[in-house]
mmCIF file of C-alpha atoms and ligand atoms in Angstrom:
data_model
loop_
_atom_site.group_PDB
_atom_site.id
_atom_site.type_symbol
_atom_site.label_atom_id
_atom_site.label_comp_id
_atom_site.label_asym_id
_atom_site.label_seq_id
_atom_site.Cartn_x
_atom_site.Cartn_y
_atom_site.Cartn_z
ATOM 1 C CA MET A 1 -27.734 35.317 -44.032
ATOM 2 C CA LEU A 2 -27.314 32.133 -42.049
ATOM 3 C CA GLN A 3 -29.123 31.499 -39.045
ATOM 4 C CA SER A 4 -27.494 33.150 -35.969
ATOM 5 C CA PRO A 5 -28.459 32.505 -32.388
ATOM 6 C CA ALA A 6 -28.630 36.640 -31.578
ATOM 7 C CA PHE A 7 -31.462 36.416 -34.265
ATOM 8 C CA PRO A 8 -33.462 33.403 -33.753
ATOM 9 C CA GLN A 9 -35.990 32.543 -36.430
ATOM 10 C CA PRO A 10 -39.375 32.962 -35.566
ATOM 11 C CA ASP A 11 -41.531 29.499 -35.095
ATOM 12 C CA PRO A 12 -42.044 28.468 -38.897
ATOM 13 C CA PRO A 13 -46.155 28.184 -40.038
ATOM 14 C CA ARG A 14 -47.437 24.759 -39.853
ATOM 15 C CA TRP A 15 -47.132 22.638 -42.694
ATOM 16 C CA THR A 16 -50.732 21.391 -43.741
ATOM 17 C CA GLY A 17 -49.940 19.498 -46.574
ATOM 18 C CA GLN A 18 -48.694 22.421 -49.308
ATOM 19 C CA PRO A 19 -46.371 21.437 -51.839
ATOM 20 C CA ILE A 20 -42.983 22.028 -50.481
ATOM 21 C CA VAL A 21 -41.127 24.048 -52.970
ATOM 22 C CA LEU A 22 -37.355 24.387 -52.266
ATOM 23 C CA VAL A 23 -35.799 27.649 -53.183
ATOM 24 C CA GLY A 24 -32.127 29.108 -53.127
ATOM 25 C CA LEU A 25 -29.186 29.979 -55.029
ATOM 26 C CA MET A 26 -27.223 27.512 -57.529
ATOM 27 C CA GLY A 27 -25.806 24.569 -55.676
ATOM 28 C CA ALA A 28 -27.591 24.897 -52.678
ATOM 29 C CA GLY A 29 -28.988 20.907 -52.921
ATOM 30 C CA LYS A 30 -32.765 22.110 -53.830
ATOM 31 C CA SER A 31 -32.744 19.087 -56.242
ATOM 32 C CA THR A 32 -30.594 16.247 -54.220
ATOM 33 C CA VAL A 33 -32.332 17.436 -51.265
ATOM 34 C CA GLY A 34 -35.581 17.400 -52.696
ATOM 35 C CA ARG A 35 -35.196 14.364 -54.334
ATOM 36 C CA ARG A 36 -35.123 12.576 -50.624
ATOM 37 C CA LEU A 37 -37.125 14.599 -48.681
ATOM 38 C CA ALA A 38 -39.871 13.484 -51.280
ATOM 39 C CA ALA A 39 -38.866 9.720 -50.265
ATOM 40 C CA ARG A 40 -38.744 10.232 -46.531
ATOM 41 C CA LEU A 41 -42.375 12.038 -46.861
ATOM 42 C CA ASN A 42 -43.430 8.937 -49.483
ATOM 43 C CA LEU A 43 -44.744 12.012 -51.878
ATOM 44 C CA PRO A 44 -43.559 12.684 -55.437
ATOM 45 C CA PHE A 45 -40.714 14.621 -56.273
ATOM 46 C CA VAL A 46 -41.043 17.466 -59.067
ATOM 47 C CA ASP A 47 -37.820 19.126 -60.757
ATOM 48 C CA ALA A 48 -39.136 22.351 -62.306
ATOM 49 C CA ASP A 49 -36.023 22.900 -64.312
ATOM 50 C CA SER A 50 -36.834 19.506 -65.533
ATOM 51 C CA GLU A 51 -40.336 20.286 -66.025
ATOM 52 C CA ILE A 52 -39.400 23.646 -67.544
ATOM 53 C CA GLU A 53 -36.908 21.240 -70.436
ATOM 54 C CA THR A 54 -39.888 18.966 -71.299
ATOM 55 C CA ALA A 55 -42.319 21.245 -72.194
ATOM 56 C CA ALA A 56 -39.377 23.770 -74.647
ATOM 57 C CA GLY A 57 -38.213 20.131 -75.651
ATOM 58 C CA MET A 58 -34.874 21.465 -75.152
ATOM 59 C CA SER A 59 -32.033 21.748 -72.356
ATOM 60 C CA ILE A 60 -32.061 25.261 -69.967
ATOM 61 C CA PRO A 61 -28.452 26.159 -71.685
ATOM 62 C CA ASP A 62 -29.999 26.012 -75.301
ATOM 63 C CA ILE A 63 -33.329 27.702 -74.414
ATOM 64 C CA PHE A 64 -30.664 30.656 -72.525
ATOM 65 C CA GLU A 65 -28.367 30.393 -75.752
ATOM 66 C CA ARG A 66 -31.463 30.572 -78.114
ATOM 67 C CA PHE A 67 -33.848 32.780 -76.592
ATOM 68 C CA GLY A 68 -32.444 34.586 -73.512
ATOM 69 C CA GLU A 69 -33.580 34.641 -70.313
ATOM 70 C CA PRO A 70 -36.752 36.509 -70.042
ATOM 71 C CA TYR A 71 -37.449 33.758 -72.240
ATOM 72 C CA PHE A 72 -36.729 30.854 -69.914
ATOM 73 C CA ARG A 73 -38.266 33.035 -67.042
ATOM 74 C CA ASP A 74 -41.882 33.104 -69.140
ATOM 75 C CA GLY A 75 -41.527 29.248 -69.794
ATOM 76 C CA GLU A 76 -40.532 28.723 -65.652
ATOM 77 C CA ARG A 77 -43.630 30.727 -64.495
ATOM 78 C CA ARG A 78 -45.783 28.968 -66.436
ATOM 79 C CA VAL A 79 -44.576 25.767 -65.183
ATOM 80 C CA ILE A 80 -44.581 26.440 -62.107
ATOM 81 C CA ALA A 81 -47.508 27.981 -61.813
ATOM 82 C CA ARG A 82 -48.746 24.436 -63.073
ATOM 83 C CA LEU A 83 -46.894 22.683 -60.654
ATOM 84 C CA MET A 84 -48.138 24.677 -57.606
ATOM 85 C CA THR A 85 -51.926 23.255 -58.656
ATOM 86 C CA GLY A 86 -50.672 19.600 -58.810
ATOM 87 C CA GLY A 87 -50.909 18.808 -55.017
ATOM 88 C CA LYS A 88 -49.193 17.215 -52.185
ATOM 89 C CA ARG A 89 -45.349 17.052 -53.557
ATOM 90 C CA VAL A 90 -41.844 18.000 -53.207
ATOM 91 C CA ILE A 91 -40.841 20.838 -56.116
ATOM 92 C CA ALA A 92 -37.149 21.788 -56.501
ATOM 93 C CA THR A 93 -37.054 25.073 -58.370
ATOM 94 C CA GLY A 94 -34.091 26.670 -60.103
ATOM 95 C CA GLY A 95 -32.128 29.479 -58.327
ATOM 96 C CA GLY A 96 -33.792 32.535 -60.191
ATOM 97 C CA ALA A 97 -37.338 30.990 -59.949
ATOM 98 C CA PHE A 98 -38.425 32.968 -56.266
ATOM 99 C CA VAL A 99 -37.135 35.921 -57.341
ATOM 100 C CA ASP A 100 -39.733 36.712 -60.091
ATOM 101 C CA PRO A 101 -42.394 38.372 -58.377
ATOM 102 C CA ASP A 102 -45.443 36.193 -59.672
ATOM 103 C CA THR A 103 -43.506 33.118 -59.560
ATOM 104 C CA ARG A 104 -42.661 34.307 -56.355
ATOM 105 C CA ALA A 105 -46.514 35.226 -55.388
ATOM 106 C CA ALA A 106 -48.074 31.807 -56.654
ATOM 107 C CA ILE A 107 -45.723 29.544 -54.535
ATOM 108 C CA LEU A 108 -46.209 31.700 -51.287
ATOM 109 C CA ALA A 109 -49.962 31.330 -52.211
ATOM 110 C CA ARG A 110 -50.532 27.813 -52.482
ATOM 111 C CA GLY A 111 -46.924 26.464 -51.553
ATOM 112 C CA TYR A 112 -44.683 26.159 -48.922
ATOM 113 C CA ALA A 113 -41.686 27.592 -49.221
ATOM 114 C CA VAL A 114 -38.014 26.144 -47.932
ATOM 115 C CA TRP A 115 -35.459 28.272 -48.231
ATOM 116 C CA LEU A 116 -31.785 26.536 -48.357
ATOM 117 C CA ASP A 117 -28.827 28.724 -47.557
ATOM 118 C CA ALA A 118 -25.524 28.584 -47.961
ATOM 119 C CA THR A 119 -22.665 30.671 -48.289
ATOM 120 C CA PRO A 120 -21.426 32.038 -51.824
ATOM 121 C CA ALA A 121 -18.145 29.932 -51.039
ATOM 122 C CA VAL A 122 -19.757 26.446 -50.238
ATOM 123 C CA LEU A 123 -22.321 27.606 -53.225
ATOM 124 C CA ALA A 124 -19.150 27.954 -55.397
ATOM 125 C CA ASP A 125 -17.429 25.030 -54.445
ATOM 126 C CA ARG A 126 -20.435 22.846 -55.233
ATOM 127 C CA VAL A 127 -21.054 24.407 -58.660
ATOM 128 C CA SER A 128 -17.999 24.080 -59.759
ATOM 129 C CA ARG A 129 -18.511 20.290 -60.342
ATOM 130 C CA ARG A 130 -20.524 20.716 -63.280
ATOM 131 C CA ASP A 131 -20.777 23.489 -66.051
ATOM 132 C CA THR A 132 -23.847 23.219 -67.704
ATOM 133 C CA ARG A 133 -25.429 26.400 -65.665
ATOM 134 C CA PRO A 134 -25.538 29.492 -68.288
ATOM 135 C CA LEU A 135 -25.451 31.898 -65.762
ATOM 136 C CA LEU A 136 -21.731 30.559 -64.695
ATOM 137 C CA ARG A 137 -20.585 29.940 -68.121
ATOM 138 C CA GLY A 138 -16.961 31.312 -68.560
ATOM 139 C CA ARG A 139 -16.993 33.685 -65.457
ATOM 140 C CA ASP A 140 -15.768 32.923 -61.823
ATOM 141 C CA PRO A 141 -18.644 31.050 -59.689
ATOM 142 C CA LEU A 142 -17.315 33.027 -56.292
ATOM 143 C CA VAL A 143 -18.088 36.285 -57.968
ATOM 144 C CA VAL A 144 -21.399 35.545 -59.647
ATOM 145 C CA LEU A 145 -22.794 33.727 -56.513
ATOM 146 C CA GLU A 146 -21.906 36.345 -54.337
ATOM 147 C CA ASP A 147 -23.447 38.805 -56.550
ATOM 148 C CA LEU A 148 -26.387 36.681 -56.955
ATOM 149 C CA ALA A 149 -26.510 36.477 -52.970
ATOM 150 C CA ARG A 150 -26.276 40.313 -52.748
ATOM 151 C CA VAL A 151 -29.290 40.891 -54.825
ATOM 152 C CA ARG A 152 -31.345 37.141 -53.984
ATOM 153 C CA ASN A 153 -31.022 36.458 -50.412
ATOM 154 C CA PRO A 154 -33.489 39.361 -49.457
ATOM 155 C CA PHE A 155 -36.579 37.281 -52.159
ATOM 156 C CA TYR A 156 -35.697 33.880 -50.791
ATOM 157 C CA ALA A 157 -36.127 35.422 -47.376
ATOM 158 C CA LEU A 158 -39.421 36.203 -47.734
ATOM 159 C CA ALA A 159 -39.807 31.743 -47.392
ATOM 160 C CA PRO A 160 -41.264 31.105 -44.160
ATOM 161 C CA LEU A 161 -38.765 28.395 -43.329
ATOM 162 C CA HIS A 162 -35.136 28.845 -43.472
ATOM 163 C CA ILE A 163 -32.559 26.071 -43.047
ATOM 164 C CA SER A 164 -29.213 26.216 -43.833
ATOM 165 C CA SER A 165 -27.478 24.150 -45.674
ATOM 166 C CA GLN A 166 -24.089 24.962 -45.208
ATOM 167 C CA ARG A 167 -21.219 22.124 -45.261
ATOM 168 C CA ALA A 168 -23.754 19.752 -43.915
ATOM 169 C CA PRO A 169 -24.364 16.478 -45.774
ATOM 170 C CA HIS A 170 -27.583 16.446 -47.806
ATOM 171 C CA ASP A 171 -28.982 13.920 -45.293
ATOM 172 C CA ALA A 172 -28.962 16.230 -42.437
ATOM 173 C CA THR A 173 -30.370 18.978 -44.183
ATOM 174 C CA VAL A 174 -33.208 16.542 -45.058
ATOM 175 C CA ASN A 175 -33.563 15.883 -41.246
ATOM 176 C CA ALA A 176 -33.397 19.443 -40.309
ATOM 177 C CA ILE A 177 -36.541 20.057 -42.906
ATOM 178 C CA LEU A 178 -38.287 16.995 -41.225
ATOM 179 C CA LYS A 179 -37.601 18.660 -37.950
ATOM 180 C CA ALA A 180 -38.957 22.081 -38.816
ATOM 181 C CA LEU A 181 -41.976 20.176 -40.361
ATOM 182 C CA GLY A 182 -42.726 18.348 -37.136
ATOM 183 C CA GLN A 183 -42.338 15.435 -39.499
ATOM 184 C CA ILE A 184 -40.091 13.434 -37.518
HETATM 185 C C1 S3P B 1 -30.765 29.676 -62.434
HETATM 186 C C2 S3P B 1 -30.580 28.678 -61.953
HETATM 187 C C3 S3P B 1 -30.421 27.126 -62.593
HETATM 188 C C4 S3P B 1 -31.633 27.334 -63.539
HETATM 189 C C5 S3P B 1 -31.115 28.326 -64.643
HETATM 190 C C6 S3P B 1 -30.759 29.850 -63.893
HETATM 191 C C7 S3P B 1 -30.704 30.973 -61.978
HETATM 192 O O1 S3P B 1 -30.738 26.241 -61.460
HETATM 193 O O2 S3P B 1 -32.832 27.430 -63.487
HETATM 194 O O3 S3P B 1 -30.080 27.994 -64.907
HETATM 195 O O4 S3P B 1 -31.369 31.670 -62.075
HETATM 196 O O5 S3P B 1 -29.966 30.893 -60.655
HETATM 197 P P1 S3P B 1 -30.208 25.713 -60.248
HETATM 198 O O6 S3P B 1 -30.402 26.294 -59.344
HETATM 199 O O7 S3P B 1 -30.783 24.339 -59.964
HETATM 200 O O8 S3P B 1 -29.036 25.362 -60.473
#
């Protein structure tokens, strides 16, 4: 679901300094856009997936392989709950985080969620440059991302701000977020 002139988005609520939390599918550019957005706002940037790896003392592919996805989601829930109490910052989340009901509730209660959205074709193009994602291993990224988009987009749509990260360069996406937040 991309922004369409036929269905304009309502004005997003005002950003009042909550942690800005980027959500959306793998390949949306959450980490790159998040890092640049944080730099422009002069705020710290935190990548939730890196925090999970640090807390677990192992990589995400290893967590999935050794303990399975439910174990990863438990850790993700705890780490994001902690990050939400850490003050003004920009946080990039993993693609499944906002789909978990507790994690989503924590983000919506304390943060300002921004859905970075692109079509499965664009996302598949981007993710095919790296093969470290456990949900994509040995599978056709386009098929996986189409399935995930169907299931997850209704949840991402609960984020108060919806930004397209279609084929635009990441800096254009950063500018679109800054504009929506009233920062430029
Ligand atoms: C996942 C996305 C990944 C990572 C994990 C699971 C998902 O993060 O959290 O592999 O469920 O979509 P990115 O969205 O940063 O790739």
